[in-house]
Amino acid sequence: MSSFSEYNFANKKVLVRVDFNVPLDKQTLAITDDTRIVAALPTIKKIIADGGSVILMSHLGRPKTGPEDKYSLKHIVNHLHSLLNTDGDIVNVFFANDCIGEQAQQTAAMLKAGEVLLLENLRFYKEEEAGDIEFAKKLSTLGTCWVNDAFGTAHRAHASTAVIAQFFNKENRFFGMLMEAEVKAAEKVMHQNEKPFTAIIGGAKVSDKILIIENLLERATDIIIGGGMAYTFMKAQGGNIGKSLCEDDRLETANELLKKAAAKGVCIHLPSDSMIADNFSNDSNTSTAPSNNIPDGWMGLDIGTNACEQFTNVLHKSKTILWNGPMGVFEMSKFQHGTKAIATAVVEATANGAFSLVGGGDSVAAVNQFGYTDKVSYVSTGGGALLEYFEGKVLPGIAAVNS
Ligand code: AMP
C-alpha cells in the first residue's frame, strides 16, 4: 500500500470505490442525506488537484436481480456535480450507464485530467457481492490505481471492495482519505487507547452486541450498557423487568458476560433506574422505577435520571470513549433524555481531553440530532464495518489494501 496523501496522481486514471449508498426520497428520488457523498469529497478533490482523473464506483440500495431505475446512480450525478463545482472550480462529471462494458471503457479512456466519471450501480451485477474474480478484473481495467474509500462496505469481500486488489501492484493500492481517517480513529481506540477506556453499548438487542462486548472485555476498563439490551441483563440477574424488551434465550449469555467481566476486572455499568412507560408510544403514561424492579405491564424505554448521573460520572473520568447504540427509544421525544445526557457527557469528556469515537447508525443519528457532530473526536460513517472491527474481525476492504 502507498500513502494516498503523499502520492501525486497527475495523469493517472484513478479507480475509487466510494460509498454513495445514500438515502433517496421514495417519490422524487432526491437525496435526503448526502453525508456519505460529502465524506468522499476530500479524496476526489485531491486527485483532481493533482491532475488525475477520477472513476467512481459504488453500490446504491439492494437491487434484486439487475438494473432498477430507483437504484440508479444517475440520481446522484447532479448533486455530485454541484458539490464539486464550488469556489469557482469547474469539474466535468460524466455518467456511464454501466460499470463494465464498452461505454464505461470508452468514457474512462476519454477522461481528461481533472474530470470525473461515475459508473452505474455495481450491484446491478450479482458478481459484485459474490466477489467474482472476472468481474473484478473487468472493473480493474478502467484505472491504473485503485483507491478504497468505502469504509461502510469494508467488512464485505466484494469484487470492488477487496477482490479487485489483486489486479493492482502494491504501489498502486491506496486507502482514500475517509478510509485513512476511519482506520486511524478505530485503531486509536482499539490499540492505542489511553485508560480509563469506557465503551458505551446500547441499542435493542444483546444478541447483536455479544461479540463486541466480548472483544471489549480484553481492552476496556468500563463498559456501560444501556438501551433495550440492558433489561436482558437485569432479568438474568433475577430482576423484574415488566414487559421491557428481553431476549429470553440470551439470559445465560448475559450472565456469562458479567462473570467474564468480573474475572477480568472490567466494570460493567447497568442503569440503576429507568424511565418506564405503559405502552411503546410517545403518548404513553410514564414513570420511573429501579431497572430491576419494573412493575408488570410497564416497560423501560429510557435510562432514568440516576442512571444518567451514574454513567456521566464514569464518562467524565474516561480518557477514551467508544459509543455504539442509543440509551433508549430516542426516536420518541419522551425517551430521548438518557441518550442526550450521555451524548452531553461524551462531549464534556472530549472537551476535557478524552478521545471519543461514535459509530453505528443510531448513535450517529442521535449525535447529529443533538448538534454534537463536531464536538466529539470522530463520528464514523461505518455501521456494520465499525461493529465488526471492534468485534476483532479482519475487514476484507482493509486487508486487501494492506496486503
Ligand atoms: P441497535 O440497532 O441495536 O443499535 O438498536 C437501536 C434501536 O434500539 C433504536 O431504534 C431504539 O429505539 C431501540 N431501543 C433503545 N432502547 C430501547 C428500549 N429500552 N426498548 C426498546 N427499544 C429500544
Coordinates of C-alpha atoms and ligand atoms in Angstrom, one line a residue:
M1 CA 0.0 0.0 0.0
S2 CA 1.2 3.5 -0.8
S3 CA 0.3 6.7 1.2
F4 CA -2.6 8.5 -0.6
S5 CA -1.7 11.9 0.7
E6 CA 2.0 11.7 -0.3
Y7 CA 1.3 10.3 -3.8
N8 CA 1.0 12.5 -6.9
F9 CA -1.9 11.3 -9.1
A10 CA -1.0 13.6 -12.1
N11 CA -2.1 12.0 -15.4
K12 CA -3.3 8.8 -13.5
K13 CA -6.7 7.2 -14.1
V14 CA -7.8 6.5 -10.5
L15 CA -10.5 4.0 -9.8
V16 CA -12.1 4.9 -6.5
R17 CA -14.5 2.7 -4.6
V18 CA -16.8 5.1 -2.7
D19 CA -19.8 4.5 -0.6
F20 CA -22.5 6.6 -2.3
N21 CA -25.3 4.4 -0.8
V22 CA -27.3 7.4 0.2
P23 CA -31.0 7.5 1.2
L24 CA -33.3 8.8 -1.6
D25 CA -36.8 10.1 -1.3
K26 CA -39.2 7.3 -2.4
Q27 CA -41.3 9.6 -4.6
T28 CA -38.9 12.2 -6.1
L29 CA -35.7 10.1 -5.8
A30 CA -33.9 13.2 -4.4
I31 CA -31.1 12.6 -2.0
T32 CA -32.3 13.1 1.6
D33 CA -28.9 12.8 3.3
D34 CA -25.7 13.4 1.4
T35 CA -23.3 12.8 4.3
R36 CA -21.6 9.9 2.5
I37 CA -21.0 11.8 -0.7
V38 CA -19.6 14.8 1.2
A39 CA -17.3 12.4 3.1
A40 CA -15.8 11.2 -0.1
L41 CA -15.1 14.7 -1.5
P42 CA -11.6 15.2 0.0
T43 CA -10.3 12.1 -1.8
I44 CA -11.9 13.1 -5.1
K45 CA -10.6 16.7 -4.8
K46 CA -7.1 15.6 -4.0
I47 CA -6.9 13.5 -7.2
I48 CA -8.4 16.3 -9.3
A49 CA -5.9 18.9 -7.7
D50 CA -3.0 16.6 -8.6
G51 CA -4.2 16.5 -12.3
G52 CA -5.5 12.9 -12.2
S53 CA -8.9 11.7 -13.4
V54 CA -11.4 10.0 -11.2
I55 CA -13.5 7.0 -11.9
L56 CA -16.0 6.5 -9.1
M57 CA -17.7 3.1 -8.4
S58 CA -20.3 2.5 -5.7
H59 CA -23.4 0.5 -4.9
L60 CA -26.8 2.0 -4.1
G61 CA -29.6 0.2 -2.2
R62 CA -30.3 -3.5 -2.7
P63 CA -31.3 -4.2 -6.3
K64 CA -32.5 -7.8 -6.5
T65 CA -31.9 -9.2 -9.9
G66 CA -30.4 -6.5 -12.1
P67 CA -30.9 -2.8 -13.1
E68 CA -33.7 -1.0 -11.3
D69 CA -34.3 2.7 -12.0
K70 CA -34.8 3.6 -8.4
Y71 CA -31.3 2.3 -7.6
S72 CA -29.6 4.0 -10.5
L73 CA -26.6 6.2 -9.5
K74 CA -27.7 8.6 -12.2
H75 CA -29.8 10.2 -9.5
I76 CA -26.6 11.2 -7.7
V77 CA -24.8 12.9 -10.7
N78 CA -26.3 16.4 -10.5
H79 CA -25.7 16.7 -6.8
L80 CA -22.1 15.4 -7.1
H81 CA -21.6 17.9 -9.9
S82 CA -22.8 20.8 -7.7
L83 CA -20.7 19.6 -4.7
L84 CA -17.5 19.6 -6.9
N85 CA -18.3 22.8 -8.7
T86 CA -17.9 25.3 -5.9
D87 CA -15.5 28.2 -5.3
G88 CA -15.0 28.8 -9.0
D89 CA -13.8 25.2 -9.7
I90 CA -15.1 23.7 -12.9
V91 CA -15.2 20.0 -12.8
N92 CA -16.8 17.9 -15.5
V93 CA -18.8 14.9 -14.1
F94 CA -19.8 12.2 -16.6
F95 CA -22.0 9.1 -16.0
A96 CA -21.7 5.7 -17.6
N97 CA -24.9 3.6 -17.8
D98 CA -22.9 0.5 -16.9
C99 CA -20.0 -0.2 -14.6
I100 CA -18.3 -2.5 -17.1
G101 CA -18.5 -2.9 -20.8
E102 CA -17.8 -0.7 -23.8
Q103 CA -19.4 2.6 -22.7
A104 CA -17.7 2.5 -19.4
Q105 CA -14.4 1.6 -21.1
Q106 CA -14.6 4.3 -23.7
T107 CA -15.7 7.1 -21.3
A108 CA -13.0 6.1 -18.8
A109 CA -10.4 6.2 -21.7
M110 CA -11.5 9.6 -22.8
L111 CA -11.4 11.2 -19.4
K112 CA -9.1 14.2 -19.2
A113 CA -7.1 15.3 -16.2
G114 CA -9.4 16.8 -13.6
E115 CA -12.5 15.0 -14.9
V116 CA -14.8 12.7 -13.0
L117 CA -16.7 9.6 -14.2
L118 CA -19.4 8.0 -12.1
L119 CA -20.2 4.4 -13.0
E120 CA -23.6 2.8 -12.7
N121 CA -24.5 0.8 -9.6
L122 CA -22.1 -2.1 -9.1
R123 CA -24.8 -4.3 -7.5
F124 CA -26.8 -4.4 -10.8
Y125 CA -24.4 -7.4 -11.2
K126 CA -24.7 -10.2 -8.8
E127 CA -21.0 -10.8 -9.4
E128 CA -20.2 -7.7 -7.2
E129 CA -21.5 -9.2 -3.9
A130 CA -20.3 -12.7 -5.0
G131 CA -16.8 -11.3 -5.2
D132 CA -16.4 -12.7 -8.7
I133 CA -12.8 -12.5 -10.0
E134 CA -13.7 -12.0 -13.7
F135 CA -16.0 -9.1 -12.8
A136 CA -13.3 -7.6 -10.5
K137 CA -10.8 -7.9 -13.4
K138 CA -13.1 -6.1 -15.8
L139 CA -13.6 -3.2 -13.3
S140 CA -9.8 -3.1 -12.7
T141 CA -9.1 -2.3 -16.4
L142 CA -10.8 1.1 -16.1
G143 CA -8.0 2.6 -13.9
T144 CA -4.3 2.5 -13.3
C145 CA -4.6 2.8 -9.5
W146 CA -7.2 1.6 -7.1
V147 CA -8.3 3.6 -4.1
N148 CA -10.7 2.2 -1.4
D149 CA -12.5 5.0 0.3
A150 CA -15.7 3.0 1.2
F151 CA -15.4 2.2 4.9
G152 CA -19.1 1.5 5.1
T153 CA -18.5 -1.7 3.0
A154 CA -15.0 -2.6 4.3
H155 CA -16.5 -5.6 6.1
R156 CA -17.5 -7.2 2.8
A157 CA -15.3 -9.2 0.5
H158 CA -17.0 -7.9 -2.7
A159 CA -15.5 -7.6 -6.1
S160 CA -14.9 -3.8 -5.9
T161 CA -14.0 -3.6 -2.2
A162 CA -11.5 -6.4 -1.9
V163 CA -11.2 -8.9 -4.8
I164 CA -10.1 -6.2 -7.2
A165 CA -6.9 -5.5 -5.2
Q166 CA -5.1 -8.4 -6.8
F167 CA -5.1 -6.6 -10.2
F168 CA -3.1 -3.7 -8.8
N169 CA 0.5 -3.6 -7.6
K170 CA 1.1 -2.8 -4.0
E171 CA 2.3 0.7 -5.0
N172 CA -1.0 1.3 -6.9
R173 CA -3.3 0.5 -4.0
F174 CA -4.4 3.1 -1.6
F175 CA -6.8 3.9 1.3
G176 CA -8.7 7.1 0.4
M177 CA -8.7 10.0 2.9
L178 CA -12.0 8.9 4.5
M179 CA -10.8 5.3 4.9
E180 CA -7.5 6.6 6.3
A181 CA -9.3 8.7 8.9
E182 CA -11.7 5.9 9.8
V183 CA -8.9 3.3 10.3
K184 CA -6.8 5.8 12.3
A185 CA -9.7 6.6 14.7
A186 CA -10.6 2.9 15.1
E187 CA -7.0 1.8 15.7
K188 CA -6.5 4.5 18.2
V189 CA -9.4 3.3 20.3
M190 CA -8.7 -0.4 19.8
H191 CA -4.9 -0.4 20.1
Q192 CA -3.6 2.9 21.4
N193 CA -6.3 3.8 23.9
E194 CA -5.4 5.8 26.9
K195 CA -7.1 4.4 30.1
P196 CA -9.7 4.6 31.6
F197 CA -11.3 3.4 28.4
T198 CA -15.1 3.3 28.5
A199 CA -17.3 1.6 25.9
I200 CA -20.9 2.6 25.8
I201 CA -23.0 -0.1 24.3
G202 CA -26.7 0.4 23.7
G203 CA -29.5 -0.4 21.3
A204 CA -32.1 -3.0 21.1
K205 CA -30.6 -6.5 21.3
V206 CA -27.9 -8.3 23.3
S207 CA -27.6 -10.8 20.5
D208 CA -26.2 -8.2 18.1
K209 CA -23.6 -7.0 20.6
I210 CA -22.3 -10.1 22.2
L211 CA -19.1 -10.3 20.1
I212 CA -18.3 -6.7 20.5
I213 CA -18.7 -6.9 24.3
E214 CA -16.6 -10.0 24.5
N215 CA -13.8 -8.3 22.5
L216 CA -14.0 -5.1 24.5
L217 CA -13.6 -7.1 27.7
E218 CA -10.0 -7.6 26.6
R219 CA -9.4 -3.8 26.2
A220 CA -11.9 -1.6 28.1
T221 CA -11.8 -0.7 31.7
D222 CA -15.5 0.1 31.8
I223 CA -18.5 -0.9 29.8
I224 CA -21.7 1.0 30.1
I225 CA -24.8 -1.0 28.9
G226 CA -28.0 0.9 28.1
G227 CA -31.0 0.7 25.8
G228 CA -33.3 -2.2 25.5
M229 CA -30.5 -4.8 25.9
A230 CA -29.9 -3.7 29.5
Y231 CA -33.2 -5.5 30.5
T232 CA -31.9 -8.9 29.4
F233 CA -29.0 -8.4 31.9
M234 CA -31.5 -7.2 34.6
K235 CA -33.7 -10.3 34.1
A236 CA -30.7 -12.6 34.0
Q237 CA -29.8 -11.3 37.5
G238 CA -33.2 -12.1 38.8
G239 CA -34.8 -8.6 38.3
N240 CA -38.4 -7.9 37.4
I241 CA -38.5 -6.1 34.1
G242 CA -42.3 -6.0 33.4
K243 CA -42.8 -6.1 29.6
S244 CA -39.5 -4.5 28.7
L245 CA -37.6 -5.8 25.7
C246 CA -35.9 -9.1 26.6
E247 CA -34.2 -11.9 24.8
D248 CA -35.0 -14.9 27.0
D249 CA -32.6 -17.1 25.0
R250 CA -29.7 -14.8 26.0
L251 CA -30.1 -14.8 29.7
E252 CA -27.3 -17.3 30.2
T253 CA -25.1 -15.3 27.8
A254 CA -25.7 -12.1 29.7
N255 CA -24.7 -13.8 33.0
E256 CA -21.6 -15.3 31.3
L257 CA -20.6 -11.8 30.1
L258 CA -21.0 -10.4 33.6
K259 CA -18.9 -13.3 35.0
K260 CA -16.1 -12.8 32.4
A261 CA -16.1 -9.1 33.1
A262 CA -15.7 -9.7 36.8
A263 CA -12.9 -12.1 36.2
K264 CA -11.0 -9.6 34.0
G265 CA -11.6 -6.7 36.4
V266 CA -13.8 -4.8 33.8
C267 CA -16.5 -2.7 35.4
I268 CA -19.9 -3.3 33.8
H269 CA -22.3 -0.4 34.5
L270 CA -26.0 -1.2 34.1
P271 CA -28.6 1.6 34.5
S272 CA -29.7 1.8 38.1
D273 CA -33.1 3.3 37.1
S274 CA -35.3 3.6 34.1
M275 CA -37.9 5.8 32.6
I276 CA -40.9 3.4 32.2
A277 CA -44.0 3.5 30.0
D278 CA -47.3 1.6 29.9
N279 CA -47.0 1.5 26.1
F280 CA -44.4 1.6 23.3
S281 CA -45.6 5.1 22.3
N282 CA -44.8 8.7 22.7
D283 CA -48.4 9.2 24.1
S284 CA -47.9 6.6 26.8
N285 CA -48.1 7.3 30.5
T286 CA -44.6 7.4 32.0
S287 CA -43.0 7.0 35.4
T288 CA -39.6 5.9 36.8
A289 CA -38.6 2.7 38.5
P290 CA -35.4 0.8 39.5
S291 CA -34.3 -1.0 36.3
N292 CA -34.5 -4.4 38.2
N293 CA -38.0 -3.7 39.6
I294 CA -40.3 -2.6 36.8
P295 CA -44.0 -3.2 37.6
D296 CA -46.0 -5.7 35.5
G297 CA -47.5 -4.1 32.4
W298 CA -44.7 -1.4 32.2
M299 CA -41.6 -1.3 30.1
G300 CA -38.3 0.5 30.3
L301 CA -37.9 2.8 27.3
D302 CA -35.0 5.0 28.5
I303 CA -32.4 5.1 31.3
G304 CA -33.6 7.1 34.3
T305 CA -32.1 10.3 35.9
N306 CA -30.0 8.4 38.5
A307 CA -28.5 6.2 35.7
C308 CA -27.7 9.4 33.7
E309 CA -25.7 10.7 36.7
Q310 CA -24.1 7.3 37.3
F311 CA -23.0 7.0 33.6
T312 CA -22.0 10.7 33.4
N313 CA -19.6 10.2 36.3
V314 CA -17.9 7.2 34.6
L315 CA -17.6 9.2 31.3
H316 CA -16.1 12.3 33.0
K317 CA -13.2 10.1 34.3
S318 CA -12.6 8.4 30.9
K319 CA -9.7 9.2 28.5
T320 CA -11.0 7.0 25.7
I321 CA -14.7 6.5 24.8
L322 CA -16.4 4.3 22.2
W323 CA -20.1 4.7 21.7
N324 CA -22.3 2.4 19.8
G325 CA -26.1 2.3 20.3
P326 CA -28.7 4.6 22.0
M327 CA -29.7 4.5 25.7
G328 CA -33.4 4.4 24.9
V329 CA -36.0 4.9 22.2
F330 CA -34.6 8.3 21.4
E331 CA -36.7 8.5 18.2
M332 CA -39.6 9.4 20.5
S333 CA -39.1 12.7 22.2
K334 CA -40.3 11.4 25.6
F335 CA -37.5 8.8 25.7
Q336 CA -34.5 10.7 24.4
H337 CA -33.4 12.3 27.6
G338 CA -30.9 9.5 28.5
T339 CA -29.3 9.4 25.1
K340 CA -29.0 13.2 25.2
A341 CA -27.5 13.1 28.7
I342 CA -24.9 10.5 27.6
A343 CA -24.1 12.5 24.4
T344 CA -23.6 15.6 26.5
A345 CA -21.3 13.7 28.9
V346 CA -19.3 12.4 25.9
V347 CA -19.0 15.9 24.6
E348 CA -17.8 17.2 28.0
A349 CA -15.3 14.4 28.4
T350 CA -14.0 15.2 24.9
A351 CA -13.6 18.9 25.8
N352 CA -11.5 17.7 28.8
G353 CA -9.1 15.8 26.5
A354 CA -10.7 12.4 26.0
F355 CA -10.7 10.8 22.6
S356 CA -14.3 9.8 21.6
L357 CA -15.4 7.7 18.7
V358 CA -19.1 7.4 17.9
G359 CA -20.1 4.7 15.5
G360 CA -23.1 2.6 14.5
G361 CA -26.2 4.1 12.8
D362 CA -28.4 5.1 15.7
S363 CA -25.8 6.7 17.9
V364 CA -24.5 8.7 15.0
A365 CA -28.1 9.7 14.2
A366 CA -28.5 10.8 17.9
V367 CA -25.3 12.8 17.9
N368 CA -26.3 14.5 14.7
Q369 CA -29.8 15.2 16.0
F370 CA -28.4 16.9 19.1
G371 CA -26.0 19.0 17.1
Y372 CA -22.9 17.4 18.7
T373 CA -21.3 16.1 15.5
D374 CA -18.3 18.5 15.7
K375 CA -18.0 18.1 19.5
V376 CA -16.8 14.5 19.6
S377 CA -13.4 13.4 18.3
Y378 CA -14.7 11.2 15.4
V379 CA -18.0 10.2 14.0
S380 CA -17.7 7.0 11.9
T381 CA -19.5 6.5 8.6
G382 CA -19.4 2.7 9.0
G383 CA -22.1 0.9 10.9
G384 CA -21.6 -2.8 10.3
A385 CA -17.9 -2.3 9.4
L386 CA -17.1 -0.5 12.6
L387 CA -19.0 -3.1 14.7
E388 CA -17.1 -5.9 13.0
Y389 CA -13.8 -4.1 13.5
F390 CA -14.5 -3.8 17.2
E391 CA -15.6 -7.5 17.3
G392 CA -11.9 -8.1 16.4
K393 CA -12.6 -9.3 12.8
V394 CA -10.3 -8.6 9.9
L395 CA -12.1 -6.4 7.5
P396 CA -11.5 -7.6 3.9
G397 CA -11.6 -4.0 2.5
I398 CA -8.8 -3.0 4.8
A399 CA -6.8 -6.2 4.4
A400 CA -7.0 -6.0 0.6
V401 CA -5.3 -2.6 0.5
N402 CA -2.7 -3.6 3.1
S403 CA -1.8 -7.0 1.8
Ligands
AMP1 P1 -29.5 -1.1 17.6 O1 -29.7 -1.0 16.1 O2 -29.4 -2.5 18.1 O3 -28.3 -0.2 18.0 O4 -30.8 -0.5 18.3 C1 -31.2 0.7 18.1 C2 -32.7 0.8 18.4 O5 -32.9 0.3 19.7 C3 -33.3 2.1 18.3 O6 -34.3 2.1 17.3 C4 -34.0 2.3 19.6 O7 -35.3 2.9 19.6 C5 -34.1 0.9 20.2 N1 -34.1 0.9 21.7 C6 -33.3 1.5 22.5 N2 -33.7 1.4 23.8 C7 -34.8 0.6 23.8 C8 -35.7 0.1 24.8 N3 -35.4 0.4 26.1 N4 -36.7 -0.6 24.4 C9 -36.9 -0.9 23.1 N5 -36.1 -0.4 22.1 C10 -35.1 0.3 22.4

